[in-house]
Short mmCIF file of C-alpha atoms and ligand atoms in Angstrom, two decimals:
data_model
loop_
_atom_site.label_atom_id
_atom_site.label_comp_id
_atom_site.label_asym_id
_atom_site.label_seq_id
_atom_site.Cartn_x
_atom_site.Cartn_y
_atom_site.Cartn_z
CA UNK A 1 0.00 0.00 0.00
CA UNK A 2 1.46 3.39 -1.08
CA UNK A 3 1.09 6.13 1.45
CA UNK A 4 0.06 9.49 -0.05
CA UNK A 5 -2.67 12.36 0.30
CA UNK A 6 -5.26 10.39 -1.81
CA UNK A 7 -4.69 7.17 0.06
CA UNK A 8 -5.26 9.25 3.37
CA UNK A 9 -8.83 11.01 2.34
CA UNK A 10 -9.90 7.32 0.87
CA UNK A 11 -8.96 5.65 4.32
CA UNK A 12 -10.73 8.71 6.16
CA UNK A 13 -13.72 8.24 3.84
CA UNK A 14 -13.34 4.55 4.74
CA UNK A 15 -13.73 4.65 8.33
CA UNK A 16 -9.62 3.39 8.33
CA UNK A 17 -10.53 0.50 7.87
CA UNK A 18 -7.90 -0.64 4.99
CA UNK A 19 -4.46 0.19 6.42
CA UNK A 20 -2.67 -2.82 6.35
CA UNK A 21 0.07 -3.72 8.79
CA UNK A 22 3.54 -1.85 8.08
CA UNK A 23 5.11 -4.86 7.92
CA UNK A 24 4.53 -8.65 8.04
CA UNK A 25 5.14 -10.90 10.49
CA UNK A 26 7.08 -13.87 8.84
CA UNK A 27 8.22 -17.14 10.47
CA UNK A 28 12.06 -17.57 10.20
CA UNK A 29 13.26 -19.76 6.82
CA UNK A 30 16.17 -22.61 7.24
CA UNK A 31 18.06 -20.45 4.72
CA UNK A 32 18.96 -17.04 3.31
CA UNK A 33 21.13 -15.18 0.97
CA UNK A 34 22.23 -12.30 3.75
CA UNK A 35 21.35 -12.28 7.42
CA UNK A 36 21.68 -9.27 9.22
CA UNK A 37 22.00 -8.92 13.08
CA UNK A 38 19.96 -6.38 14.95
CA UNK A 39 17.44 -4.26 13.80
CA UNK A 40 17.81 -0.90 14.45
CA UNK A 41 18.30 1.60 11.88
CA UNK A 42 21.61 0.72 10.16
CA UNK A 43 20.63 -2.73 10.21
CA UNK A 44 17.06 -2.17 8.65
CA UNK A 45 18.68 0.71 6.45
CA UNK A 46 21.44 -2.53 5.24
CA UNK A 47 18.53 -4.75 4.40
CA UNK A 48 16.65 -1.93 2.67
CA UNK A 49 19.35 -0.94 0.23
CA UNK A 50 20.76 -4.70 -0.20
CA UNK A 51 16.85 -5.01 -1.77
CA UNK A 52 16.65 -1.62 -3.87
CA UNK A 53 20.31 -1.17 -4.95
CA UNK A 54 21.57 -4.57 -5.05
CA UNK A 55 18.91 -6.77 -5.99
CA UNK A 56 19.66 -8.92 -2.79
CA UNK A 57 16.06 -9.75 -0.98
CA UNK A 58 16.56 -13.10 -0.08
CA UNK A 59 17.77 -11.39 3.06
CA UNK A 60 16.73 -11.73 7.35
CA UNK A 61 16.58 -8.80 9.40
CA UNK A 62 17.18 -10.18 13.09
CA UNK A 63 16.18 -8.16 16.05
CA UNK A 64 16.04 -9.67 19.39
CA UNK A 65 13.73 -7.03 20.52
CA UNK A 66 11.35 -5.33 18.70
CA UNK A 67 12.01 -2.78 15.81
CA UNK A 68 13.25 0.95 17.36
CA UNK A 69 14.08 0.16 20.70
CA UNK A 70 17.44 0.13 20.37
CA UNK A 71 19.90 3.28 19.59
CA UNK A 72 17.36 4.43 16.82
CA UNK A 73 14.27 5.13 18.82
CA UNK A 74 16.44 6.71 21.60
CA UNK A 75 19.02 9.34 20.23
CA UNK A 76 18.43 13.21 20.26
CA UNK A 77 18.04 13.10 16.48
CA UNK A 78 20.28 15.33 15.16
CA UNK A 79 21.76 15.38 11.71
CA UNK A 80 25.01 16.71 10.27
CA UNK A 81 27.65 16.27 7.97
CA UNK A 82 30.19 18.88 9.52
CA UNK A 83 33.08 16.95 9.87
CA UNK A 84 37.04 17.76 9.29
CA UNK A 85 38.67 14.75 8.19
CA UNK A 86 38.76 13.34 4.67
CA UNK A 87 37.70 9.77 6.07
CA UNK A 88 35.08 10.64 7.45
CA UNK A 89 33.45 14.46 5.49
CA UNK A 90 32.37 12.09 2.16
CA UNK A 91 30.50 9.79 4.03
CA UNK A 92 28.31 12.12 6.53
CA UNK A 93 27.67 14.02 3.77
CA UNK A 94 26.33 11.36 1.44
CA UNK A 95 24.46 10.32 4.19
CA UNK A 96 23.01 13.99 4.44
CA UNK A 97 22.05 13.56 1.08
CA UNK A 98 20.42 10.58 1.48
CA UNK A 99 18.34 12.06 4.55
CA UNK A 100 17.19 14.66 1.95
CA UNK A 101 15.57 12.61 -0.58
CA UNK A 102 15.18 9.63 2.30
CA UNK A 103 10.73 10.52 2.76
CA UNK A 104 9.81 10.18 -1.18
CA UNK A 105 12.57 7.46 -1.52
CA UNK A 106 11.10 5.27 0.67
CA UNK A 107 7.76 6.46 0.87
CA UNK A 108 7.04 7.46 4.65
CA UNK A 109 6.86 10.42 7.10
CA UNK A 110 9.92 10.60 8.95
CA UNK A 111 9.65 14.57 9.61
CA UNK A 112 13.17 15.14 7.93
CA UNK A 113 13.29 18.93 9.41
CA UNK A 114 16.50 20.75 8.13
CA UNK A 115 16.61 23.58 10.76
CA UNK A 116 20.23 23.73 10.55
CA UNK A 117 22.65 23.05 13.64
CA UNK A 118 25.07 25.76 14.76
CA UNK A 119 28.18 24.49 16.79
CA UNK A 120 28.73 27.79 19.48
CA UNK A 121 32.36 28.79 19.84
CA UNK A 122 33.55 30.67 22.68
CA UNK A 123 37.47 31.72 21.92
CA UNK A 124 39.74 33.03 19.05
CA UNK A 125 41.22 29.38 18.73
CA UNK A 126 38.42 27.90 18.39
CA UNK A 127 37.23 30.08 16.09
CA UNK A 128 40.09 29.51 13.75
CA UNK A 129 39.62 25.68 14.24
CA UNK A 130 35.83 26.30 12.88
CA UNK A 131 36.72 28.29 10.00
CA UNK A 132 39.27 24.84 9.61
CA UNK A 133 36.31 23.12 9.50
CA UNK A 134 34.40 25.10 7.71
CA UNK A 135 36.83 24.80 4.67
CA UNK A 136 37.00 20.93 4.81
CA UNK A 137 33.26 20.61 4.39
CA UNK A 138 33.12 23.47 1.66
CA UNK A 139 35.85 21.52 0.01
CA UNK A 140 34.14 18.42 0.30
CA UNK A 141 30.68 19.99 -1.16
CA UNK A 142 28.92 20.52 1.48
CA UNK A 143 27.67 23.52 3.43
CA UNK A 144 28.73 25.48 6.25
CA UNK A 145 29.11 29.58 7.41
CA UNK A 146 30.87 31.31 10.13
CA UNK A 147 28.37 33.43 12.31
CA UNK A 148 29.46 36.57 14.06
CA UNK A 149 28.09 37.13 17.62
CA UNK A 150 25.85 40.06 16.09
CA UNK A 151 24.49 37.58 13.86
CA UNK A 152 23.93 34.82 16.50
CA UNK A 153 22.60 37.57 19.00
CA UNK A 154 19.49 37.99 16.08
CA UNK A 155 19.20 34.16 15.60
CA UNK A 156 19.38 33.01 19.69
CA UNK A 157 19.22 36.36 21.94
CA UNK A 158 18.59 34.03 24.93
CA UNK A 159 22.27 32.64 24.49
CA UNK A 160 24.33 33.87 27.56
CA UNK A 161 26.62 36.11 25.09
CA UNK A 162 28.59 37.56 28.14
CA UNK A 163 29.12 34.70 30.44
CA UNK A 164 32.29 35.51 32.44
CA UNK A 165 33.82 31.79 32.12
CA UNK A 166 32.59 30.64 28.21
CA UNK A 167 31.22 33.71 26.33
CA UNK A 168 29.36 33.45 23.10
CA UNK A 169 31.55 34.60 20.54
CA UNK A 170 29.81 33.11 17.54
CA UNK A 171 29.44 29.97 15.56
CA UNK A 172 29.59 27.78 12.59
CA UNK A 173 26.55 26.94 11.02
CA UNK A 174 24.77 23.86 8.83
CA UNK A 175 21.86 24.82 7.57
CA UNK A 176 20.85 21.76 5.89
CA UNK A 177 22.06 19.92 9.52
CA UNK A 178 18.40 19.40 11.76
CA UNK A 179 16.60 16.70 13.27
CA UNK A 180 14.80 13.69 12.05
CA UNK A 181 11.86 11.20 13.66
CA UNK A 182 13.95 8.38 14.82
CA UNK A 183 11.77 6.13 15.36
CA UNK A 184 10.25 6.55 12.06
CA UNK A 185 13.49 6.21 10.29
CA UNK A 186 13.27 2.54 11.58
CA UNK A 187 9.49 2.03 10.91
CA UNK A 188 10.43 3.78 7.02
CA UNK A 189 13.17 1.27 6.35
CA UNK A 190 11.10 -1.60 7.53
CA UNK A 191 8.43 -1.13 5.56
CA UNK A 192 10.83 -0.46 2.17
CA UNK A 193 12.56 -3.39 3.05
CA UNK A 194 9.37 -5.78 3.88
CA UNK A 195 8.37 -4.76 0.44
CA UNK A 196 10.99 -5.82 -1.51
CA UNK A 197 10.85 -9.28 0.18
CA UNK A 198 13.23 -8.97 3.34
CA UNK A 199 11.91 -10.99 6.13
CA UNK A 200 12.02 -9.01 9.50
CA UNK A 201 11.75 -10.82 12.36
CA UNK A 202 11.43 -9.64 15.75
CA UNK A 203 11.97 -11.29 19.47
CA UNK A 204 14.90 -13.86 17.43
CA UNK A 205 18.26 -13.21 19.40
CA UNK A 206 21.29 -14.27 17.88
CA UNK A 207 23.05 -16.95 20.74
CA UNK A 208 25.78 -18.08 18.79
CA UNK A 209 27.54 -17.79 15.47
CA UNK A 210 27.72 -20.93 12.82
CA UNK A 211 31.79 -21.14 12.49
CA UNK A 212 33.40 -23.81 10.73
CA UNK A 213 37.29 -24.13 9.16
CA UNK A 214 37.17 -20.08 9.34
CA UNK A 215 33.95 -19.97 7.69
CA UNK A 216 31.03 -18.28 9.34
CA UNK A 217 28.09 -20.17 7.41
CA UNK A 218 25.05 -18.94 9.55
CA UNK A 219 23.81 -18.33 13.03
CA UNK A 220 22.07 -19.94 16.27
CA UNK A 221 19.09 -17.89 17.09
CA UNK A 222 15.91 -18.81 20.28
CA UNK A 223 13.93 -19.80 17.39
CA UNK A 224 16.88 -21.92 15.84
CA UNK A 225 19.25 -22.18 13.17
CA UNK A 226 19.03 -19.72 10.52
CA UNK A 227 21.96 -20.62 7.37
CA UNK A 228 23.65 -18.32 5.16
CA UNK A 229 26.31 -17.36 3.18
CA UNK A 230 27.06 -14.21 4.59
CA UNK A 231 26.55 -12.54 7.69
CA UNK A 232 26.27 -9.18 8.37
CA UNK A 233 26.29 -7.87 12.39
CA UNK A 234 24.93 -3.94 13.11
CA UNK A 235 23.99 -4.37 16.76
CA UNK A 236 25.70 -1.15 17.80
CA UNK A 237 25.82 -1.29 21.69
CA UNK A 238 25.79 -4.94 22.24
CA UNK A 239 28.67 -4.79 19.43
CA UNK A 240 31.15 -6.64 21.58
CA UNK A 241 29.09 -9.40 23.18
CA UNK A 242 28.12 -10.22 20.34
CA UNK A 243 31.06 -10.63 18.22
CA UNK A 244 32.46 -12.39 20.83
CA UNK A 245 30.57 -15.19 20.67
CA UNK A 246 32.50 -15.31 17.17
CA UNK A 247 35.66 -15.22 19.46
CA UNK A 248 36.62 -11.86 18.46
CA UNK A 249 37.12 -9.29 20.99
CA UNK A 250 36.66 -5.69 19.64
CA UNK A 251 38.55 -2.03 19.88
CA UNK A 252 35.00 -0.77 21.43
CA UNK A 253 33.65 -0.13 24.59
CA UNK A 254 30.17 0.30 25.49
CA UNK A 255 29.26 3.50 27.47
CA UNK A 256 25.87 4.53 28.60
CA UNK A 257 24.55 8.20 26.74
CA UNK A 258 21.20 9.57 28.45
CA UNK A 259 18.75 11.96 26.36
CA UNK A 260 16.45 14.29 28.28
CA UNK A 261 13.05 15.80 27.15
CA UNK A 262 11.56 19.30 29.02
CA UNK A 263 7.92 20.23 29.02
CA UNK A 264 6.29 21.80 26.01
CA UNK A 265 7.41 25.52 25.20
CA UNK A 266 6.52 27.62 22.72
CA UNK A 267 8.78 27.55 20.19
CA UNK A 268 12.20 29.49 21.29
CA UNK A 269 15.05 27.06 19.34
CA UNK A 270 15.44 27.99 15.61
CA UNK A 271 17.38 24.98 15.16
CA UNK A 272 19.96 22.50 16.59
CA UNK A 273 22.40 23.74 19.02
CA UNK A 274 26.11 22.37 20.64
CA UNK A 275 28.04 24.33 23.27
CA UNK A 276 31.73 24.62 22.16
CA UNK A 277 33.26 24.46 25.28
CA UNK A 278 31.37 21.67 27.10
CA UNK A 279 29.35 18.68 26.35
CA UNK A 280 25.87 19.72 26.00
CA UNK A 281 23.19 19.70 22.19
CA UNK A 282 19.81 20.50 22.30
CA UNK A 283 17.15 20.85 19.87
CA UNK A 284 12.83 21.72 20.16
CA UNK A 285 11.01 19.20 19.05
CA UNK A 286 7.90 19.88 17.44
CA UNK A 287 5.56 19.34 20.48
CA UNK A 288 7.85 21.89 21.90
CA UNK A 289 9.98 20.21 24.78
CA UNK A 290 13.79 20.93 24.43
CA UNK A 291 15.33 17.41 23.62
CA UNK A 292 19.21 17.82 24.74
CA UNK A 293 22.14 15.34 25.96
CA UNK A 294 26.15 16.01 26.79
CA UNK A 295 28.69 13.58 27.76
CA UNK A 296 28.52 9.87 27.94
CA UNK A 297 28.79 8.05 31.61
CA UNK A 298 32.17 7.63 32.66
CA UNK A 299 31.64 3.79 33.20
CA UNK A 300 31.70 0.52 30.94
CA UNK A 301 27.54 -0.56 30.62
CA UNK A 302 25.52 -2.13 28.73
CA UNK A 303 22.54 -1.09 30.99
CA UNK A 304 20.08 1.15 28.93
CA UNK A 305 19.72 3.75 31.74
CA UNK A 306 22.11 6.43 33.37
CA UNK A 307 23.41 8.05 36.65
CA UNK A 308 22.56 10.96 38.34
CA UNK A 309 25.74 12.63 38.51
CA UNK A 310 25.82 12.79 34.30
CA UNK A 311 22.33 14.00 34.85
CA UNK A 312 23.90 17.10 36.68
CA UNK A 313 26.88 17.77 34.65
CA UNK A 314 24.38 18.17 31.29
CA UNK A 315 22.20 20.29 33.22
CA UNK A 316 25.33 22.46 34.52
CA UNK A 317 26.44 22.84 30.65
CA UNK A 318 23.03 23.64 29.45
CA UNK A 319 22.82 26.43 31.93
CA UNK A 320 26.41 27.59 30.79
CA UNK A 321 25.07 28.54 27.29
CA UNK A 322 21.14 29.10 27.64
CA UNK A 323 20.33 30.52 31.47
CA UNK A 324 16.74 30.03 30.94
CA UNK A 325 16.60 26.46 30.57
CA UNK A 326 16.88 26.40 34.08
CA UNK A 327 13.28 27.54 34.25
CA UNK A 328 11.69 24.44 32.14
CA UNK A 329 10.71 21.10 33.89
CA UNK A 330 12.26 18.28 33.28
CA UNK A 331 9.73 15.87 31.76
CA UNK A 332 11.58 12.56 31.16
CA UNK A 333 14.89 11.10 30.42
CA UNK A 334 16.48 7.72 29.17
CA UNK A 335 19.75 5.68 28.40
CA UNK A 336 20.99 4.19 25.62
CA UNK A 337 24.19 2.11 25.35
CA UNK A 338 27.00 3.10 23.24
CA UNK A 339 29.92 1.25 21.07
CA UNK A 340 32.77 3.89 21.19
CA UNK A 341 35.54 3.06 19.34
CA UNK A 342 38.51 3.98 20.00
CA UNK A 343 39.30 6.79 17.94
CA UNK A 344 35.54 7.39 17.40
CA UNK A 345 34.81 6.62 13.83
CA UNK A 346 33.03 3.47 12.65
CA UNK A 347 33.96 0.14 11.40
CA UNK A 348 32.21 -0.99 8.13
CA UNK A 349 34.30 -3.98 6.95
CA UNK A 350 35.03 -8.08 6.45
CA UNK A 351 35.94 -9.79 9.37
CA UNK A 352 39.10 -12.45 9.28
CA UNK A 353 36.08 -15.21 9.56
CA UNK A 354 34.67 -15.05 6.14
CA UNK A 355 31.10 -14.79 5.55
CA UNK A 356 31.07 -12.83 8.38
CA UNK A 357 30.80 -8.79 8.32
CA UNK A 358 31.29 -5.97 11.10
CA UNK A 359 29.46 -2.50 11.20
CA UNK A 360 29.91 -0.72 14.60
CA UNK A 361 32.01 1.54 16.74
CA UNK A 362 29.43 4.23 15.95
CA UNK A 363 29.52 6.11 19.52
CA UNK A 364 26.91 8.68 19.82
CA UNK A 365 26.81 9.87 16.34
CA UNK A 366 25.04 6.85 14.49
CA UNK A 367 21.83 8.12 13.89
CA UNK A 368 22.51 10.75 11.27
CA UNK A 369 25.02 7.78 9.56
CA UNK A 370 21.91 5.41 9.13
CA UNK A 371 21.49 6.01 5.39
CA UNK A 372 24.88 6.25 4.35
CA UNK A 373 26.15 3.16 6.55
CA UNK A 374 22.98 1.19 5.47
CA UNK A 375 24.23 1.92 1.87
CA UNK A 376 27.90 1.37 2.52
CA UNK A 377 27.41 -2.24 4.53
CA UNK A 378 24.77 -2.92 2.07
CA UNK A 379 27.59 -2.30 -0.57
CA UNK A 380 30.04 -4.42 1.12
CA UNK A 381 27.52 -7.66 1.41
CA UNK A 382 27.03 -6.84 -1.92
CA UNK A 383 29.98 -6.34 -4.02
CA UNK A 384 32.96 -7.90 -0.97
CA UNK A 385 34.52 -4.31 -1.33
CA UNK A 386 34.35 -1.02 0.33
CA UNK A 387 31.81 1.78 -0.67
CA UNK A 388 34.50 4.52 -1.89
CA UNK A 389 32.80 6.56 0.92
CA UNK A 390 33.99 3.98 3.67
CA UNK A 391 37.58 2.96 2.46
CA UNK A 392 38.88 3.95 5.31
CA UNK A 393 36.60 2.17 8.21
CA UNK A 394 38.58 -0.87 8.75
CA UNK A 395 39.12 -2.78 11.75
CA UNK A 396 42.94 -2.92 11.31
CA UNK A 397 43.34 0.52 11.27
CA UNK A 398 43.80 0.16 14.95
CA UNK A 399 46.98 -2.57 14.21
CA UNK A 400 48.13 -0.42 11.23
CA UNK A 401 48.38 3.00 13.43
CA UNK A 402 45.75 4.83 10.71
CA UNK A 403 43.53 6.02 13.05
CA UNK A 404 40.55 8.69 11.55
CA UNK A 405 40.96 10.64 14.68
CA UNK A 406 37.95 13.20 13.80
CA UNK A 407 38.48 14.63 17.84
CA UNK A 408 42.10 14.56 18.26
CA UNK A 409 41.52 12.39 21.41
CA UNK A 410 43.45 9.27 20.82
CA UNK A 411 42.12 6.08 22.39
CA UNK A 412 39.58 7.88 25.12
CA UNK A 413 35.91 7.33 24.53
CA UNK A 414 34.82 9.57 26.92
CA UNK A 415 36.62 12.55 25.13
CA UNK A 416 35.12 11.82 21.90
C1 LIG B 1 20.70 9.09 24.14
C2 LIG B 1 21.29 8.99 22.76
C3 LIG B 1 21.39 10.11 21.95
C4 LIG B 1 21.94 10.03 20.67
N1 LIG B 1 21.90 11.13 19.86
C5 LIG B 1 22.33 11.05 18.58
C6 LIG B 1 22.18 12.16 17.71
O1 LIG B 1 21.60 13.18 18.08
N2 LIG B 1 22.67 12.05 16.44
C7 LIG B 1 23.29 10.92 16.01
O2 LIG B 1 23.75 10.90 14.89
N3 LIG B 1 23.39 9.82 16.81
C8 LIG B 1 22.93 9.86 18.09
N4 LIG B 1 22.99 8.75 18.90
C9 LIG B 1 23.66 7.54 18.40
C10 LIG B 1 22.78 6.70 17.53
O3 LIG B 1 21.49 6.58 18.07
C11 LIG B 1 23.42 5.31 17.36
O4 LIG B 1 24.78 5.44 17.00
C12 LIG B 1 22.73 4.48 16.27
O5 LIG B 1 21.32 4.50 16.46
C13 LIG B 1 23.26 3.06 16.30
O6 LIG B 1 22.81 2.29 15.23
P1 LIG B 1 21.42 1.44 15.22
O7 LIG B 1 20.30 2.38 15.00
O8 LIG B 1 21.55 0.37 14.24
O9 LIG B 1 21.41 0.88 16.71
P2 LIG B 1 20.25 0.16 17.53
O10 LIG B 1 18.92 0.79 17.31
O11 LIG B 1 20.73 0.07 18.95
O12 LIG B 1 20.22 -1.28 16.85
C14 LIG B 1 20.94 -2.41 17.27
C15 LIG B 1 19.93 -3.52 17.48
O13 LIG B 1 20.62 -4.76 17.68
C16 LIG B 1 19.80 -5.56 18.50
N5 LIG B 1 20.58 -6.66 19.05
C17 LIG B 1 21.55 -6.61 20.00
N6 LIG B 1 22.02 -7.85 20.25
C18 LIG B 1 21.34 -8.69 19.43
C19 LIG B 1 21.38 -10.09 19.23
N7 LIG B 1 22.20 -10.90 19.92
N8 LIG B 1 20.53 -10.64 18.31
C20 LIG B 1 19.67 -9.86 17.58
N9 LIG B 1 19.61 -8.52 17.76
C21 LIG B 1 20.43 -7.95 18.66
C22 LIG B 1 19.30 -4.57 19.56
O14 LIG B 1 18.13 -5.04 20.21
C23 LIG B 1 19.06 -3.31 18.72
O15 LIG B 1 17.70 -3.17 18.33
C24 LIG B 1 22.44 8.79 20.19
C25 LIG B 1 22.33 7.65 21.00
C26 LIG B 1 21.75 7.73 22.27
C27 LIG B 1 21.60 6.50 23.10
#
């Protein structure tokens, strides 16, 4: 069933009484062409592409949950492409691109909203770093301006411009950066995928891999043995318990990141917005509350919910750059867990078992990757080499010392 304006009068007309599920149901087959582990949105987003680009639909999507309630339906759903480094500016901005055509491409609602996302900055160095930046992107194709404080005073008057210890001084801005329905993103690649054939199923964890003579050949599941010839994994948080039950242990460590949610205001944020010299982004979502979220907790977890004295340090960073937040009530607030790699780029490559295939390490900037990552995995499964956009997201970049070090903060997740 194709969603548009016509469909939606004929259903109203109809008493809604023809909507068919978003997706079916299917019991699990004995065999496939490509399985993919977890179903969140880069492992949906995989399946989706393997069917539209590739021509791959014999394909399982395996999600020992239920769709969204991983990473996907849990970030602060921000988009960007504004990175530095050449590893890394190509990809988040084909993914950008692919968020911009993502709602007619796959034919669903997910509130793409490109309200542009303006990274504050708060000395002369960092200023010059930001016009750095701003360069690299422009280079690269995509878009990005300096803002002077005059400027930014217009856009955000309620910033704190004179704060004694981190004054406003102005920013760099992406227009086309913004936010995105998670949770929809999921529910959107689910659906394009269903239709093209790829069985989803839900509540089927993966227990064990299928490993013979260094050939992974298919996977143990709690509703049995599902066979294939190539294996993809995109669990993102559980990334190393689950590739270790292939007996490979992983340069990632899983961190909890909490998200937090105020009361409806009217509307006050004209976009997306990151404090320069703290951890601390916040956006308005459309119902109004201020979604925002800073630093990571400083402990290994792979519990989906946070501590109180993160909870505190976000709040003290938010009131660094935007006084007035202290006035909003907190409404609610959740956990997610993280893979951080170690130099805080992803890994989207072929694992020394073959048949088997790694996308992780995503920390807590996989939600604006989803399209491109789907693509590039999807590419991978596909064609056994790397996307020209992900050449350089190998796992032995860690051995070989080539490290895409977007931060500058070596082998510390927390500083990432
Ligand atoms: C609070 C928070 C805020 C964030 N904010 C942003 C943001 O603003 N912008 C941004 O770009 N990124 C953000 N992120 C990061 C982003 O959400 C993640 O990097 C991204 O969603 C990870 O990819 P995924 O969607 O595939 O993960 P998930 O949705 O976590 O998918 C992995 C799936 O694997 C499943 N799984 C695990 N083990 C097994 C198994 N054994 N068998 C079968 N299935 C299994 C899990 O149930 C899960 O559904 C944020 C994350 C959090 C938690």
């Amino acid at each position: 069933m194709r969603y548009s304006v016509l469909s939606l009068l004929k259903e109203a007309f109809n008493g809604n009484k023809g909507w068919k599920p978003t997706w079916r149901d299917p019991e699990p087959q004995a065999e496939y062409d490509v399985i993919i582990v977890g179903g969140g949105g880069h492992g949906l987003a995989t399946a989706y592409y393997l069917a539209r680009e590739f021509g791959i639909n014999r394909v399982a999507v395996l999600e020992k949950g239920w769709i969204g309630s991983g990473n996907v339906g849990r970030n602060t759903t921000i988009i960007r492409s504004n990175y530095l480094l050449e590893g890394n500016q190509p990809f988040y901005e084909k993914s950008l691109k692919l968020w911009e055509g993502l709602e007619q491409d796959f034919n669903y609602n997910a509130m793409v909203s490109q309200r542009g996302i303006i990274n504050l900055y708060h000395s002369d160095p960092q200023r010059d770093a930001f016009v750095r930046r701003a360069n690299a992107m422009r280079l690269s194709g995509a878009d990005a301006e300096i803002l002077n404080q005059n400027t930014l005073r217009q856009m955000c008057p309620f910033l704190d411009f004179d704060n004694a210890r981190f004054p406003v001084q102005g920013g760099l801005i992406q227009r086309r950066g913004g936010t995105v329905r998670h949770d929809a993103v999921a529910w959107g690649y689910a659906r394009g995928a269903d239709q093209r054939g790829v069985d989803i199923l839900q509540n089927c964890e993966v227990t064990d891999f299928i490993i013979e003579n260094g050939v992974c050949s298919g996977v143990e599941t709690n509703r049995g043995i599902i066979r294939a010839n190539k294996v993809g994994v995109a669990v993102a948080g559980s990334s190393g318990r689950v590739m270790a039950q292939a007996g490979m242990r992983l340069p990632i460590e899983t961190h909890v990141l909490q998200a937090f949610v105020s009361e409806g205001l009217k509307p006050v944020l004209p976009g997306v917005i990151t404090f320069g010299a703290g951890h601390f982004y916040v956006s308005q979502s459309d119902k109004g509350g201020l979604v925002f979220g800073g630093d990571i907790d400083g402990y290994n977890s792979y519990a989906q919910r946070g501590n109180l004295p993160v909870v505190e340090d976000v709040c003290e960073s938010g009131m660094a750059i935007m006084p007035m937040i202290g006035r909003s009530k907190l409404l609610r607030m959740w956990g997610g867990v993280m893979d951080m790699s170690m130099d805080g780029s992803p890994i989207i490559d072929k694992m020394p078992i073959d048949g088997l295939y790694l996308n992780a390490g995503w920390c807590y900037g996989g939600f604006k990757a989803t399209p491109a990552s789907g693509w590039c995995f999807a590419h991978l499964l596909a064609k056994d080499e790397p996307h020209e956009t992900a050449t350089q997201y190998r796992l032995d970049r860690f051995k070989r010392g080539a490290m895409v070090d977007e931060r500058g903060a070596g082998a510390q997740p927390n500083l990432h």
